XYZ file of C-alpha atoms in Angstrom:
57
model
C -0.010 92.118 67.481
C 2.559 92.130 70.249
C 1.350 92.518 73.819
C 2.949 92.775 77.253
C 1.267 90.176 79.431
C 1.685 89.816 83.193
C 1.594 86.135 84.113
C 1.428 87.015 87.811
C 0.452 90.321 89.358
C 1.653 90.767 92.891
C 4.162 92.757 94.848
C 6.456 89.730 94.997
C 6.301 88.800 91.301
C 9.666 89.159 89.547
C 10.154 91.434 86.559
C 10.192 88.303 84.390
C 6.480 87.851 85.162
C 5.839 90.372 82.359
C 6.417 88.787 78.945
C 6.063 90.159 75.410
C 3.919 87.751 73.373
C 2.243 87.655 69.973
C -1.559 87.766 70.044
C -4.192 87.624 67.322
C -5.387 91.025 66.165
C -8.367 92.256 68.156
C -11.661 93.447 66.720
C -13.455 95.951 68.949
C -17.022 95.222 69.996
C -19.806 97.722 69.210
C -19.243 100.894 71.241
C -15.512 100.125 71.710
C -12.435 101.434 69.915
C -9.059 99.905 69.107
C -6.080 102.124 69.923
C -2.731 101.539 68.231
C 0.191 102.298 70.538
C 3.431 103.079 68.733
C 5.571 103.760 71.786
C 5.414 103.205 75.502
C 7.699 103.886 78.416
C 8.333 102.260 81.742
C 9.329 104.198 84.808
C 12.768 103.075 86.032
C 11.438 102.977 89.596
C 8.671 100.558 88.567
C 11.249 98.295 86.927
C 13.487 98.503 89.969
C 10.613 97.627 92.324
C 9.813 94.557 90.223
C 13.426 93.402 90.130
C 15.103 91.185 92.697
C 17.167 94.199 93.833
C 14.230 95.831 95.615
C 14.242 95.583 99.404
C 11.381 96.685 101.633
C 12.346 98.935 104.547
């Protein structure tokens, strides 16, 4: 499966800190479920804040 993985989570981490990688398929544990996501969206403001263009005021 493909997964978006954040290598560093912080306010100062660049947008490149989130990478799409291939992972082994997951088997849910008892009492858990596996949800297949077919589509996802990112808010343009979130992307902008994670880019090098963001400036704190």
